[in-house]
mmCIF file of C-alpha atoms in Angstrom:
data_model
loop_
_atom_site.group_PDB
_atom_site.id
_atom_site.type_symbol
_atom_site.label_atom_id
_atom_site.label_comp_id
_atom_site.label_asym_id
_atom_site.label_seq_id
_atom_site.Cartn_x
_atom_site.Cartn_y
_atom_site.Cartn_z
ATOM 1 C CA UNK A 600 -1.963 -4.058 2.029
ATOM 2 C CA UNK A 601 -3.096 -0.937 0.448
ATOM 3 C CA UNK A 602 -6.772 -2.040 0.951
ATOM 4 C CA UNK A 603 -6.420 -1.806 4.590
ATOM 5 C CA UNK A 604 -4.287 1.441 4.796
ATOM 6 C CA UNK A 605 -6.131 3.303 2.046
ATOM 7 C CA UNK A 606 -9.137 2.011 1.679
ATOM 8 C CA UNK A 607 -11.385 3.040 -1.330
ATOM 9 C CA UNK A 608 -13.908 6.257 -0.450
ATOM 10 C CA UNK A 609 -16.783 6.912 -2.643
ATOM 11 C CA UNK A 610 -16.371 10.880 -1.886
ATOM 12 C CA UNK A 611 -12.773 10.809 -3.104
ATOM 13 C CA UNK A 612 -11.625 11.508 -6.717
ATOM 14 C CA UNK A 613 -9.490 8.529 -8.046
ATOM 15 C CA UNK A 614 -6.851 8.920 -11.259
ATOM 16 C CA UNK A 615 -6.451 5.136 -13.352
ATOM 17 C CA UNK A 616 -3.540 4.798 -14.826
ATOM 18 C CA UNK A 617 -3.297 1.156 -16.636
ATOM 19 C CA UNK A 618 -4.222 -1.166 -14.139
ATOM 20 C CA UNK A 619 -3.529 0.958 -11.299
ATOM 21 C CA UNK A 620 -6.196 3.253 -9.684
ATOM 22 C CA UNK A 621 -4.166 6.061 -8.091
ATOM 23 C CA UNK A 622 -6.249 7.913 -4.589
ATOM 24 C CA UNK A 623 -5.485 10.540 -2.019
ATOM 25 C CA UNK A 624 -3.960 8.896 0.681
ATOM 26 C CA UNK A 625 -1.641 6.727 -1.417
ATOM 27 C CA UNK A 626 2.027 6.024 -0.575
ATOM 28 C CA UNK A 627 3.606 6.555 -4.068
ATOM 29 C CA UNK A 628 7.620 6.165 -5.058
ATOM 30 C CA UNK A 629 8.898 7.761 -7.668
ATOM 31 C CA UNK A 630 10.406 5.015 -10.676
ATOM 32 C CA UNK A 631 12.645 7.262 -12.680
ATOM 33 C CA UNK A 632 14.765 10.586 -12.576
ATOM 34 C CA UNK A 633 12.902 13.483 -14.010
ATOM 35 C CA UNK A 634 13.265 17.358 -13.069
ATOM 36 C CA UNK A 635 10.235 16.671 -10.508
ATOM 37 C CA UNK A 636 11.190 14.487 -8.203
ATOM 38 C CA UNK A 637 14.251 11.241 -8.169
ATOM 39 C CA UNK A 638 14.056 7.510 -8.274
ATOM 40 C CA UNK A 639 12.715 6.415 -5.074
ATOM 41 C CA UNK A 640 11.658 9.646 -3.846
ATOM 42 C CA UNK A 641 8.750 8.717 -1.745
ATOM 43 C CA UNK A 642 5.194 10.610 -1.098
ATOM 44 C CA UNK A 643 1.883 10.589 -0.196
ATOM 45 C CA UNK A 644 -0.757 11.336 -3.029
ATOM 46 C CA UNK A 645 -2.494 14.876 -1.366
ATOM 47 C CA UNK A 646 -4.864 15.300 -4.312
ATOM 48 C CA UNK A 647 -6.464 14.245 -7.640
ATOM 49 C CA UNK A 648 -8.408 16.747 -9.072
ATOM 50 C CA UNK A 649 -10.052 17.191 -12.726
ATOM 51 C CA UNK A 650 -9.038 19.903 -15.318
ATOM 52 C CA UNK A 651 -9.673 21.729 -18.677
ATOM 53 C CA UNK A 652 -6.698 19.166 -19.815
ATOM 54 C CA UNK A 653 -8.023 15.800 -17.673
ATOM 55 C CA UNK A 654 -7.072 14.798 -14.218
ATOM 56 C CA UNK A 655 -4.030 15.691 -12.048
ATOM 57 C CA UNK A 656 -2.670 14.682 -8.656
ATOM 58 C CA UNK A 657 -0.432 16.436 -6.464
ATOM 59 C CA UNK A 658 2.132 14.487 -4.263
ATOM 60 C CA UNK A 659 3.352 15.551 -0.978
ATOM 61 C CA UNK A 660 6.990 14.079 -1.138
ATOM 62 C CA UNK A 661 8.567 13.457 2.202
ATOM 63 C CA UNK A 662 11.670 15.856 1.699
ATOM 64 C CA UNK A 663 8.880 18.457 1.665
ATOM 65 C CA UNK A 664 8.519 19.097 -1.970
ATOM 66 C CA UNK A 665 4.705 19.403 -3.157
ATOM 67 C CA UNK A 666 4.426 18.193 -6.973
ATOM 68 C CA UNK A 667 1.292 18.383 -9.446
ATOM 69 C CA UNK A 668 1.608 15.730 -12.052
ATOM 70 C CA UNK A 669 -0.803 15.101 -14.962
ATOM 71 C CA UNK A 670 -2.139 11.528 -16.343
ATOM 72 C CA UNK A 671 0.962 10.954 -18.679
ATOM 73 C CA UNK A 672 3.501 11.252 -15.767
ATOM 74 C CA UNK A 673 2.339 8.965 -13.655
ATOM 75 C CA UNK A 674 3.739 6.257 -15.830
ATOM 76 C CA UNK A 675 6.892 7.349 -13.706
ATOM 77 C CA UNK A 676 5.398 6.863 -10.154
ATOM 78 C CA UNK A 677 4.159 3.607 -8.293
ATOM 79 C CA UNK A 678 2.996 2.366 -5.476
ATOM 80 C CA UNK A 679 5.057 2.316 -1.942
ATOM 81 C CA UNK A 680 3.393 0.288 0.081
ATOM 82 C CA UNK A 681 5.787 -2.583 -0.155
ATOM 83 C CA UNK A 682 9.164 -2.245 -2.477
ATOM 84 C CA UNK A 683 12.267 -3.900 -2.328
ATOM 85 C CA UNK A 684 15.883 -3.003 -0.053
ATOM 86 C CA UNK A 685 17.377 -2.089 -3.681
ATOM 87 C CA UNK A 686 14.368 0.277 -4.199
ATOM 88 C CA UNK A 687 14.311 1.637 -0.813
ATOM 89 C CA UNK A 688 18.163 2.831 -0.974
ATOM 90 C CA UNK A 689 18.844 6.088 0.640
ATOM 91 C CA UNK A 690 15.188 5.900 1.845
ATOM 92 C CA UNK A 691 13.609 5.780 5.156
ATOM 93 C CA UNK A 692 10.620 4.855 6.499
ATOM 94 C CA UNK A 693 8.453 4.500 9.682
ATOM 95 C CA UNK A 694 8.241 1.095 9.968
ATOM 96 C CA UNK A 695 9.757 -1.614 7.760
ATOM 97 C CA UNK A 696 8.259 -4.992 7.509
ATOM 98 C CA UNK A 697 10.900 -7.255 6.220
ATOM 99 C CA UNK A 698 10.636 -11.244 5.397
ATOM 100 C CA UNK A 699 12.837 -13.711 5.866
ATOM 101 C CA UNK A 700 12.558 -16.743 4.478
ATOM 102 C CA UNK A 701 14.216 -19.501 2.923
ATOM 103 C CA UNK A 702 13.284 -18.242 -0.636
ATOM 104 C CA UNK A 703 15.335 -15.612 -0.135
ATOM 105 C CA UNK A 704 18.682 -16.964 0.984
ATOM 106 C CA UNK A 705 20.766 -16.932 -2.693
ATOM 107 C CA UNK A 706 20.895 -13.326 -2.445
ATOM 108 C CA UNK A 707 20.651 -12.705 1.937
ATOM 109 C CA UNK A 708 23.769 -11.471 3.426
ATOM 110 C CA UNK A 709 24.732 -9.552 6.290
ATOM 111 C CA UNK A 710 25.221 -6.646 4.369
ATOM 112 C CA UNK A 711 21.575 -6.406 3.252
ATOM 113 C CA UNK A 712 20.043 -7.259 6.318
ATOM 114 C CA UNK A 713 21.511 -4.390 7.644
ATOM 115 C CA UNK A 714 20.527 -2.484 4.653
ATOM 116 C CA UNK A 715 17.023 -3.511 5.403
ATOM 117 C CA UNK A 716 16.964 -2.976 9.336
ATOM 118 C CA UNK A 717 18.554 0.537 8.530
ATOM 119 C CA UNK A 718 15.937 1.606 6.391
ATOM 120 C CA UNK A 719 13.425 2.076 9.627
ATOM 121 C CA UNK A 720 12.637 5.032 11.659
ATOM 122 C CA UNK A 721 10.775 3.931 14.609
ATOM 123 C CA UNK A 722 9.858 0.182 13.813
ATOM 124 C CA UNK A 723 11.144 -3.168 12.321
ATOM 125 C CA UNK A 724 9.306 -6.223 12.261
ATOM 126 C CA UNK A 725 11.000 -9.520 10.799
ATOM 127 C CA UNK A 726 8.695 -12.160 9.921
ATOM 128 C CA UNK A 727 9.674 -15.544 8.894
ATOM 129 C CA UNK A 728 12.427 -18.027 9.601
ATOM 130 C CA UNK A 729 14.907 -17.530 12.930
ATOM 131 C CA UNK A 730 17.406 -20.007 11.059
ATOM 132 C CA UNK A 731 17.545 -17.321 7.772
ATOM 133 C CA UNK A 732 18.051 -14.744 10.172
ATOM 134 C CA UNK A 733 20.936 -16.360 12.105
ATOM 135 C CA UNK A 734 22.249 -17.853 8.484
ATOM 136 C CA UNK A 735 21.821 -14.473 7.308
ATOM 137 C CA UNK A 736 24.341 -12.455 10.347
ATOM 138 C CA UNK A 737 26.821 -15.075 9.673
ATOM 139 C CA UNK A 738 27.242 -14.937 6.291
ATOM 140 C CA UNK A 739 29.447 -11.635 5.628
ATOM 141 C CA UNK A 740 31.955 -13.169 3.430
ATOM 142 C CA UNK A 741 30.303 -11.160 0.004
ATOM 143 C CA UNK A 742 32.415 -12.130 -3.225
ATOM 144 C CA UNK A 743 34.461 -9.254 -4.462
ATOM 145 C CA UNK A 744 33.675 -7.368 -7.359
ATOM 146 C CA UNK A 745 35.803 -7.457 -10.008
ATOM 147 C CA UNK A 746 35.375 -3.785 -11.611
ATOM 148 C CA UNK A 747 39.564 -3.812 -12.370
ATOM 149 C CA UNK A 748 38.752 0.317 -11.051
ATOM 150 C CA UNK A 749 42.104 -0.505 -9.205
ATOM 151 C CA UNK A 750 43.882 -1.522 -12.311
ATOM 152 C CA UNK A 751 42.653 1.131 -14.535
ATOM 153 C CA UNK A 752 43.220 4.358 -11.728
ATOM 154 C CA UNK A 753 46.972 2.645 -12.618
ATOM 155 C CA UNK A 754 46.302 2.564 -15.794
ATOM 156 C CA UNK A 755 45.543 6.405 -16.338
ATOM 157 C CA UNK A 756 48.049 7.854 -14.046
ATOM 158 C CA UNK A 757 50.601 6.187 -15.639
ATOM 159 C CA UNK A 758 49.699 7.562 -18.864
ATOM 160 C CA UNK A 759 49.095 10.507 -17.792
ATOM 161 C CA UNK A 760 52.372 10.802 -16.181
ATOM 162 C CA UNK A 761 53.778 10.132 -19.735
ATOM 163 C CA UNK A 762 52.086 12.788 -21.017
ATOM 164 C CA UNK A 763 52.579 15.745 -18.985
ATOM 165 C CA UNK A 764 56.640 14.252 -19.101
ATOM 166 C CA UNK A 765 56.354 14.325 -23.080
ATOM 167 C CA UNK A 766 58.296 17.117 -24.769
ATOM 168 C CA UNK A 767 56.278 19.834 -26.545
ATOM 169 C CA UNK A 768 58.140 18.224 -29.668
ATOM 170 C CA UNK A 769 56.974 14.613 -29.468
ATOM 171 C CA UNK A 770 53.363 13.472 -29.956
ATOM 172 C CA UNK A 771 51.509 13.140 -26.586
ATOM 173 C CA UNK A 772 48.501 11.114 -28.329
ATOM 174 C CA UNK A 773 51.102 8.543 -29.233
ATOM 175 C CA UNK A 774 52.608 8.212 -25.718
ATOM 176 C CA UNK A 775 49.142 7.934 -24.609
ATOM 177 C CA UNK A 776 47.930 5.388 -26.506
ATOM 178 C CA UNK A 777 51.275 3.180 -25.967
ATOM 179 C CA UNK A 778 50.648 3.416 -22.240
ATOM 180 C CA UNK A 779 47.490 1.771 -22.532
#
């Protein structure tokens, strides 16, 4: 895919990076939370330029932000042109290809679909299987999670009910740990 949307120019400066050859024009995500940019924060690569201390790019991310990063940091950036829903959470993009096959039903539920077909701007293509698609809107019945965050808000109001009760005389730390 990236072949035909960013094709390789002689006249442009390209950054490698294991087995990756980074190039202006390149849809990049960000991988991992540092004070530059947030996982999957996506950009375009705007330049990749040598200097005194090796080769840098700059990345145009789509919030606006303009970043220079040097070789070692790019170990937290990848390419965009085709992630995953998970990955593309609290994203957006133009146009959103999404598949739908067979493969893919253990883990296709309403609830991503719509993640998926949310994701898109202007433009969403589904290619694949109609019957995964219609197995796919009728299947809303997700199992629950079982976090127990229900349970334990109980928990700690409880005990801390039994603390701010307790007497300045008696020993809080006990009552707390015996509502527990």
């Amino acid at each position: 895919m990236r072949e035909t949307v960013n094709p390789f120019r002689a006249q442009e400066n390209e950054i490698p990076f294991g087995t990756k050859n980074f190039r202006v024009g390149d849809r990049v995500m960000q991988t991992r939370n540092t004070k530059k940019a947030f996982n999957g924060d996506l950009g375009f690569i705007r330049f990749v330029r040598d200097t005194q201390d090796g080769k840098e790019i700059g990345i145009g991310f789509d919030d606006g932000r303009q970043e220079v990063y040097n070789a070692e940091e790019l170990a937290d950036v990848d390419f965009a042109y085709a992630t995953t829903i998970h990955k593309a959470m609290g994203s957006e993009c133009d146009v959103i290809l999404m598949p739908l096959l067979k493969a893919h039903t253990i883990m296709l539920y309403l609830n991503l679909l719509y993640t998926g077909i949310t994701r898109a701007r202007k433009k969403v293509v589904l290619v694949g299987q109609r019957s995964v698609l219609c197995m796919a809107v009728h299947r809303s019945n997700v199992s629950r999670r079982n976090t127990l965050l229900g349970e334990r808000i109980i928990k700690y109001c409880r005990a801390f009910t039994l603390r701010k009760s307790a007497s300045p005389h008696s020993d809080a730390a006990e009552e707390w740990q015996q509502a527990g």
